[in-house]
Amino acid sequence: MKSKASAPGKVILFGEHFVVYGVKVILCAINKRITVTAEKIEEHKISIKSNIGDLILEPNKPISEINSPLKPFYYLANKMLQTQNQITGIETTVESDIPLGVGLGSSSACCVAGAAAISRLFTETSKEEILELAIAAEKTIFQNTSGADCTVCTYGGIMEYNKKNGFTKIESESNFHLVIANSNIKHSTESVVAGVKQFKEENEVEFSKLCNDESKLVEDVLKLLKDNNTKELGQKIIQNQEYLERIGVSNEKLRDMIMIGQKSSFGAKITGAGGGGCIFALTDETNLEHSINQFKEKNYDCFSVKIDFKGLILFN
Ligand code: MEV
């Protein structure tokens, strides 16, 4: 028997990093996905196959001994074998059309689709249970996750989220397009988040003011989203980028891309952890093509995405 599930990637529109310290974040799922197929196998082993390599191990290894980006899948498979008292094994196959490790939610989409496909080999699991499993799996590679990314990959759409109260979907008729430009600099979310923690510890007063400013900005954005005011949203994006510059998650290449985005669209900023990864530019049909052309002229890897409203898809 096989079990298959797919989950979308994500773009953080406003509030990355500050969300780790309790501020509200606004994020959306995007129309790029990870699909995971899980299958019970006779041999007592855990096998994960993906386009970044394979991981084949005996069950019951301490998770701290596994040094692989595929570790969340091992965690999920091992947990299910243990809780279901299984002496069989699990083979998992991962297919992705999300660029990996560049801030577009590839690891959270893996955790959500993996949690769904693997758990449903044994038992009916609800979306809430899948999300809980996915966040636990994500913690094996990034202990301090806010949980925002897995949440939007599970439920899709555009939402506000904070660590204390979880998520609320935003009903917006927004007709914007996001142009994503990829710096192709891989980043580790964990180490960029650790850098921000250090900034906070060394600059407590300034960081606390930035958290207040970000909170206020997010409240303004929630109103602008209701009014579908793309131009003003662009201004808020530019303002949010200034806060990200302050906490040290930007670099020269990202700044160059943001400059191109800000000149050719309503506004552009880093999305996700920063330090590398992607930026996005907010456009609509009046400037979408122009913005893409400007990035392409400078040889930047870029593409446009739309909001995904489906979230997690279960195939059986
Ligand atoms: C990473 O996509 C977003 C961060 O805010 C970390 C998190 O929310 O867990 C940097």
Tab-separated table of C-alpha atoms and ligand atoms in Angstrom:
chain	number	residue	atom	x	y	z
A	1	MET	CA	0.000	0.000	0.000
A	2	LYS	CA	1.190	3.516	-0.853
A	3	SER	CA	0.297	6.852	0.680
A	4	LYS	CA	0.877	10.123	-1.152
A	5	ALA	CA	0.595	13.794	-0.156
A	6	SER	CA	1.796	17.133	-1.450
A	7	ALA	CA	2.330	20.508	0.232
A	8	PRO	CA	3.075	23.974	-1.165
A	9	GLY	CA	6.070	26.207	-0.490
A	10	LYS	CA	5.605	29.641	1.041
A	11	VAL	CA	6.591	33.292	0.907
A	12	ILE	CA	6.785	35.382	4.064
A	13	LEU	CA	5.318	38.736	3.087
A	14	PHE	CA	5.936	40.592	6.383
A	15	GLY	CA	7.459	39.814	9.770
A	16	GLU	CA	10.057	37.039	9.361
A	17	HIS	CA	12.515	36.832	12.276
A	18	PHE	CA	10.379	39.128	14.464
A	19	VAL	CA	7.799	36.276	14.560
A	20	VAL	CA	10.333	34.202	16.534
A	21	TYR	CA	9.972	36.862	19.286
A	22	GLY	CA	6.170	36.874	19.285
A	23	VAL	CA	5.372	39.443	16.560
A	24	LYS	CA	2.614	38.636	14.059
A	25	VAL	CA	3.773	37.501	10.624
A	26	ILE	CA	1.868	37.609	7.309
A	27	LEU	CA	2.646	34.833	4.862
A	28	CYS	CA	1.158	32.944	1.938
A	29	ALA	CA	1.477	29.540	0.310
A	30	ILE	CA	2.744	29.537	-3.298
A	31	ASN	CA	2.015	27.444	-6.364
A	32	LYS	CA	5.189	25.341	-6.133
A	33	ARG	CA	4.984	21.986	-4.347
A	34	ILE	CA	6.718	19.035	-2.752
A	35	THR	CA	5.152	15.607	-3.215
A	36	VAL	CA	5.966	12.701	-0.913
A	37	THR	CA	5.054	9.053	-1.496
A	38	ALA	CA	5.457	6.587	1.376
A	39	GLU	CA	5.273	2.819	1.214
A	40	LYS	CA	5.575	-0.015	3.773
A	41	ILE	CA	8.412	-2.396	2.945
A	42	GLU	CA	9.192	-5.819	4.395
A	43	GLU	CA	12.769	-5.060	5.403
A	44	HIS	CA	13.152	-3.387	8.823
A	45	LYS	CA	14.771	-0.194	7.489
A	46	ILE	CA	13.987	3.417	6.717
A	47	SER	CA	14.762	4.491	3.180
A	48	ILE	CA	14.358	8.037	1.817
A	49	LYS	CA	14.903	8.782	-1.871
A	50	SER	CA	15.152	12.334	-3.183
A	51	ASN	CA	16.806	14.415	-5.869
A	52	ILE	CA	19.368	15.622	-3.326
A	53	GLY	CA	20.422	12.031	-2.539
A	54	ASP	CA	19.220	9.006	-0.604
A	55	LEU	CA	19.295	8.096	3.096
A	56	ILE	CA	18.951	4.441	4.088
A	57	LEU	CA	19.267	3.550	7.776
A	58	GLU	CA	18.152	1.044	10.399
A	59	PRO	CA	15.282	2.269	12.585
A	60	ASN	CA	15.783	3.409	16.207
A	61	LYS	CA	18.931	5.481	15.692
A	62	PRO	CA	19.216	8.554	17.980
A	63	ILE	CA	18.136	11.510	15.840
A	64	SER	CA	21.173	13.535	17.003
A	65	GLU	CA	23.457	11.008	15.245
A	66	ILE	CA	21.906	11.675	11.833
A	67	ASN	CA	23.599	14.331	9.778
A	68	SER	CA	21.432	14.761	6.696
A	69	PRO	CA	18.926	17.318	5.404
A	70	LEU	CA	16.584	14.313	5.053
A	71	LYS	CA	16.577	13.857	8.842
A	72	PRO	CA	12.916	15.031	9.297
A	73	PHE	CA	11.728	12.109	7.130
A	74	TYR	CA	13.773	9.664	9.213
A	75	TYR	CA	12.260	11.156	12.374
A	76	LEU	CA	8.709	10.782	11.012
A	77	ALA	CA	9.172	7.226	9.733
A	78	ASN	CA	10.898	6.103	12.926
A	79	LYS	CA	8.205	7.681	15.098
A	80	MET	CA	5.435	5.891	13.184
A	81	LEU	CA	7.268	2.515	13.310
A	82	GLN	CA	7.726	2.933	17.071
A	83	THR	CA	4.200	4.089	17.914
A	84	GLN	CA	2.616	1.445	15.711
A	85	ASN	CA	4.967	-1.312	17.008
A	86	GLN	CA	5.975	-2.212	13.480
A	87	ILE	CA	8.799	-4.566	12.567
A	88	THR	CA	8.476	-3.691	8.892
A	89	GLY	CA	10.113	-0.640	7.274
A	90	ILE	CA	9.146	2.468	5.307
A	91	GLU	CA	10.364	3.756	1.953
A	92	THR	CA	9.743	7.410	1.163
A	93	THR	CA	10.194	9.164	-2.184
A	94	VAL	CA	10.388	12.955	-2.376
A	95	GLU	CA	9.763	15.016	-5.517
A	96	SER	CA	10.149	18.799	-5.448
A	97	ASP	CA	9.508	21.755	-7.672
A	98	ILE	CA	10.482	24.189	-4.912
A	99	PRO	CA	14.105	25.380	-5.085
A	100	LEU	CA	15.754	23.951	-1.957
A	101	GLY	CA	17.140	25.905	0.974
A	102	VAL	CA	16.439	29.402	-0.377
A	103	GLY	CA	13.626	30.616	1.883
A	104	LEU	CA	10.651	29.326	-0.117
A	105	GLY	CA	9.542	26.761	2.460
A	106	SER	CA	11.072	23.633	0.932
A	107	SER	CA	11.854	22.121	4.318
A	108	SER	CA	8.465	22.911	5.855
A	109	ALA	CA	6.662	21.586	2.747
A	110	CYS	CA	8.783	18.394	3.122
A	111	CYS	CA	7.804	18.114	6.783
A	112	VAL	CA	4.080	18.637	6.086
A	113	ALA	CA	3.842	16.346	3.035
A	114	GLY	CA	6.131	13.809	4.791
A	115	ALA	CA	4.071	13.851	8.007
A	116	ALA	CA	0.872	13.313	6.003
A	117	ALA	CA	2.149	10.571	3.675
A	118	ILE	CA	4.020	8.619	6.379
A	119	SER	CA	1.418	8.808	9.173
A	120	ARG	CA	-1.457	7.930	6.848
A	121	LEU	CA	0.251	4.635	5.955
A	122	PHE	CA	-0.901	3.505	9.406
A	123	THR	CA	-3.774	5.665	10.586
A	124	GLU	CA	-6.222	8.407	9.575
A	125	THR	CA	-4.637	11.682	10.680
A	126	SER	CA	-6.323	15.088	10.775
A	127	LYS	CA	-4.702	18.276	9.430
A	128	GLU	CA	-4.130	19.417	13.038
A	129	GLU	CA	-2.281	16.167	13.867
A	130	ILE	CA	-0.277	16.369	10.637
A	131	LEU	CA	0.773	19.946	11.456
A	132	GLU	CA	1.857	18.909	14.959
A	133	LEU	CA	3.933	16.040	13.552
A	134	ALA	CA	5.402	18.318	10.855
A	135	ILE	CA	6.522	20.961	13.372
A	136	ALA	CA	8.154	18.250	15.540
A	137	ALA	CA	9.950	16.964	12.410
A	138	GLU	CA	11.078	20.490	11.446
A	139	LYS	CA	12.508	20.912	14.964
A	140	THR	CA	15.031	18.137	14.209
A	141	ILE	CA	16.751	20.568	11.828
A	142	PHE	CA	15.695	23.909	13.307
A	143	GLN	CA	14.872	23.808	17.013
A	144	ASN	CA	13.577	27.381	17.326
A	145	THR	CA	11.067	27.366	14.485
A	146	SER	CA	8.101	29.689	15.006
A	147	GLY	CA	5.860	27.110	13.309
A	148	ALA	CA	4.638	29.706	10.798
A	149	ASP	CA	6.029	27.983	7.696
A	150	CYS	CA	4.559	24.521	8.435
A	151	THR	CA	1.208	26.148	9.263
A	152	VAL	CA	0.845	27.926	5.921
A	153	CYS	CA	2.108	24.850	4.030
A	154	THR	CA	-0.681	22.854	5.702
A	155	TYR	CA	-3.613	25.237	5.312
A	156	GLY	CA	-2.603	27.247	2.203
A	157	GLY	CA	-3.850	30.732	1.300
A	158	ILE	CA	-2.718	33.954	2.910
A	159	MET	CA	-2.702	34.189	6.688
A	160	GLU	CA	-1.579	36.029	9.779
A	161	TYR	CA	0.208	33.915	12.384
A	162	ASN	CA	1.735	34.331	15.772
A	163	LYS	CA	3.370	31.780	18.051
A	164	LYS	CA	0.832	32.269	20.838
A	165	ASN	CA	-2.476	32.221	18.967
A	166	GLY	CA	-1.681	30.287	15.774
A	167	PHE	CA	-3.135	31.381	12.471
A	168	THR	CA	-6.094	33.299	11.048
A	169	LYS	CA	-6.752	33.180	7.316
A	170	ILE	CA	-6.902	36.552	5.587
A	171	GLU	CA	-9.832	36.949	3.221
A	172	SER	CA	-8.297	39.182	0.583
A	173	GLU	CA	-9.192	39.639	-3.042
A	174	SER	CA	-5.566	40.612	-3.669
A	175	ASN	CA	-4.706	40.267	-7.316
A	176	PHE	CA	-0.969	40.729	-6.936
A	177	HIS	CA	1.769	38.595	-8.464
A	178	LEU	CA	5.036	37.953	-6.682
A	179	VAL	CA	8.256	37.996	-8.678
A	180	ILE	CA	10.802	35.821	-6.892
A	181	ALA	CA	14.510	36.376	-7.540
A	182	ASN	CA	16.903	33.749	-6.219
A	183	SER	CA	20.411	34.773	-5.090
A	184	ASN	CA	21.359	31.082	-5.338
A	185	ILE	CA	23.227	31.582	-2.065
A	186	LYS	CA	22.122	28.666	0.151
A	187	HIS	CA	21.470	29.611	3.743
A	188	SER	CA	20.860	27.796	6.986
A	189	THR	CA	17.745	29.207	8.629
A	190	GLU	CA	19.077	28.011	11.981
A	191	SER	CA	22.329	29.959	11.728
A	192	VAL	CA	20.678	33.148	10.401
A	193	VAL	CA	18.143	32.982	13.262
A	194	ALA	CA	21.055	32.469	15.701
A	195	GLY	CA	22.713	35.617	14.259
A	196	VAL	CA	19.533	37.610	14.912
A	197	LYS	CA	19.451	36.285	18.489
A	198	GLN	CA	22.958	37.614	18.968
A	199	PHE	CA	21.947	40.998	17.495
A	200	LYS	CA	19.023	41.080	19.945
A	201	GLU	CA	21.241	40.265	22.923
A	202	GLU	CA	23.714	42.994	21.992
A	203	ASN	CA	21.033	45.594	21.121
A	204	GLU	CA	18.076	44.884	23.442
A	205	VAL	CA	16.565	48.399	23.305
A	206	GLU	CA	16.817	48.751	19.531
A	207	PHE	CA	15.504	45.220	18.937
A	208	SER	CA	12.512	45.826	21.159
A	209	LYS	CA	11.722	49.049	19.235
A	210	LEU	CA	12.057	47.150	15.932
A	211	CYS	CA	9.597	44.519	17.213
A	212	ASN	CA	7.122	47.307	18.073
A	213	ASP	CA	7.614	48.961	14.673
A	214	GLU	CA	7.133	45.616	12.893
A	215	SER	CA	3.937	44.926	14.889
A	216	LYS	CA	2.522	48.294	13.894
A	217	LEU	CA	3.508	47.732	10.258
A	218	VAL	CA	1.769	44.350	10.220
A	219	GLU	CA	-1.454	45.903	11.609
A	220	ASP	CA	-1.342	48.563	8.859
A	221	VAL	CA	-0.770	45.849	6.252
A	222	LEU	CA	-3.809	43.885	7.427
A	223	LYS	CA	-5.964	46.944	6.635
A	224	LEU	CA	-4.278	47.510	3.265
A	225	LEU	CA	-4.848	43.860	2.292
A	226	LYS	CA	-8.576	44.272	2.979
A	227	ASP	CA	-8.643	47.381	0.770
A	228	ASN	CA	-6.511	45.648	-1.889
A	229	ASN	CA	-4.168	48.636	-1.900
A	230	THR	CA	-1.150	47.234	-3.767
A	231	LYS	CA	0.728	50.550	-4.050
A	232	GLU	CA	0.642	51.211	-0.309
A	233	LEU	CA	1.510	47.564	0.365
A	234	GLY	CA	4.651	48.124	-1.706
A	235	GLN	CA	5.644	51.007	0.585
A	236	LYS	CA	5.231	48.728	3.623
A	237	ILE	CA	7.426	46.108	1.959
A	238	ILE	CA	10.177	48.710	1.493
A	239	GLN	CA	9.813	49.724	5.146
A	240	ASN	CA	9.963	46.072	6.313
A	241	GLN	CA	13.181	45.588	4.327
A	242	GLU	CA	14.746	48.446	6.314
A	243	TYR	CA	14.055	46.547	9.556
A	244	LEU	CA	15.613	43.389	8.064
A	245	GLU	CA	18.693	45.375	7.018
A	246	ARG	CA	19.016	46.579	10.615
A	247	ILE	CA	19.072	43.087	12.117
A	248	GLY	CA	21.826	41.999	9.729
A	249	VAL	CA	20.156	39.383	7.529
A	250	SER	CA	20.857	41.143	4.214
A	251	ASN	CA	23.974	41.264	2.049
A	252	GLU	CA	25.298	42.976	-1.080
A	253	LYS	CA	23.788	40.588	-3.595
A	254	LEU	CA	20.383	40.679	-1.894
A	255	ARG	CA	20.545	44.490	-1.791
A	256	ASP	CA	21.304	44.625	-5.523
A	257	MET	CA	18.327	42.374	-6.273
A	258	ILE	CA	16.084	44.399	-3.941
A	259	MET	CA	17.119	47.608	-5.714
A	260	ILE	CA	16.079	46.114	-9.079
A	261	GLY	CA	12.811	44.929	-7.516
A	262	GLN	CA	12.051	48.254	-5.859
A	263	LYS	CA	12.642	50.172	-9.116
A	264	SER	CA	10.531	47.845	-11.263
A	265	SER	CA	7.651	46.950	-8.911
A	266	PHE	CA	5.624	48.345	-5.982
A	267	GLY	CA	8.187	47.134	-3.427
A	268	ALA	CA	10.724	44.365	-2.787
A	269	LYS	CA	12.235	42.649	0.226
A	270	ILE	CA	13.924	39.494	1.471
A	271	THR	CA	11.594	36.593	2.133
A	272	GLY	CA	12.372	34.004	4.819
A	273	ALA	CA	15.563	33.894	6.824
A	274	GLY	CA	17.785	35.969	4.501
A	275	GLY	CA	21.564	35.710	4.532
A	276	GLY	CA	21.066	34.306	1.014
A	277	GLY	CA	17.972	32.750	-0.483
A	278	CYS	CA	15.310	34.787	-2.242
A	279	ILE	CA	13.771	38.203	-2.421
A	280	PHE	CA	10.331	38.996	-3.804
A	281	ALA	CA	8.938	41.982	-5.688
A	282	LEU	CA	5.256	42.885	-5.466
A	283	THR	CA	3.678	43.428	-8.883
A	284	ASP	CA	0.344	43.339	-10.655
A	285	GLU	CA	-0.430	42.877	-14.355
A	286	THR	CA	0.786	46.454	-15.081
A	287	ASN	CA	4.417	45.793	-14.080
A	288	LEU	CA	4.827	41.986	-13.804
A	289	GLU	CA	6.590	41.505	-17.128
A	290	HIS	CA	8.691	44.634	-16.762
A	291	SER	CA	9.933	43.486	-13.356
A	292	ILE	CA	10.830	39.983	-14.592
A	293	ASN	CA	12.701	41.499	-17.554
A	294	GLN	CA	14.722	43.785	-15.292
A	295	PHE	CA	15.942	40.809	-13.214
A	296	LYS	CA	16.647	38.749	-16.331
A	297	GLU	CA	18.661	41.603	-17.882
A	298	LYS	CA	21.005	41.381	-14.897
A	299	ASN	CA	21.116	37.568	-15.236
A	300	TYR	CA	19.234	36.898	-12.033
A	301	ASP	CA	17.368	33.624	-11.692
A	302	CYS	CA	13.734	34.731	-11.372
A	303	PHE	CA	10.148	33.520	-11.794
A	304	SER	CA	6.683	34.603	-10.746
A	305	VAL	CA	4.383	32.802	-8.303
A	306	LYS	CA	0.754	33.075	-7.295
A	307	ILE	CA	-0.930	32.298	-3.986
A	308	ASP	CA	-1.839	28.624	-3.504
A	309	PHE	CA	-5.213	28.248	-1.810
A	310	LYS	CA	-5.238	24.439	-1.537
A	311	GLY	CA	-2.531	23.803	1.078
A	312	LEU	CA	-1.890	20.155	1.910
A	313	ILE	CA	-3.342	17.718	-0.655
A	314	LEU	CA	-3.952	14.080	0.329
A	315	PHE	CA	-4.125	11.706	-2.614
A	316	ASN	CA	-5.753	8.744	-0.902
B	1	MEV	C1	11.950	31.313	8.044
B	1	MEV	O1	11.217	31.010	6.863
B	1	MEV	C2	11.229	32.325	8.856
B	1	MEV	C3	11.900	32.760	10.160
B	1	MEV	O2	11.057	33.782	10.713
B	1	MEV	C4	12.037	31.610	11.129
B	1	MEV	C5	10.700	31.096	11.675
B	1	MEV	O3	9.676	31.772	11.591
B	1	MEV	O4	10.717	29.977	12.231
B	1	MEV	C6	13.260	33.383	9.899
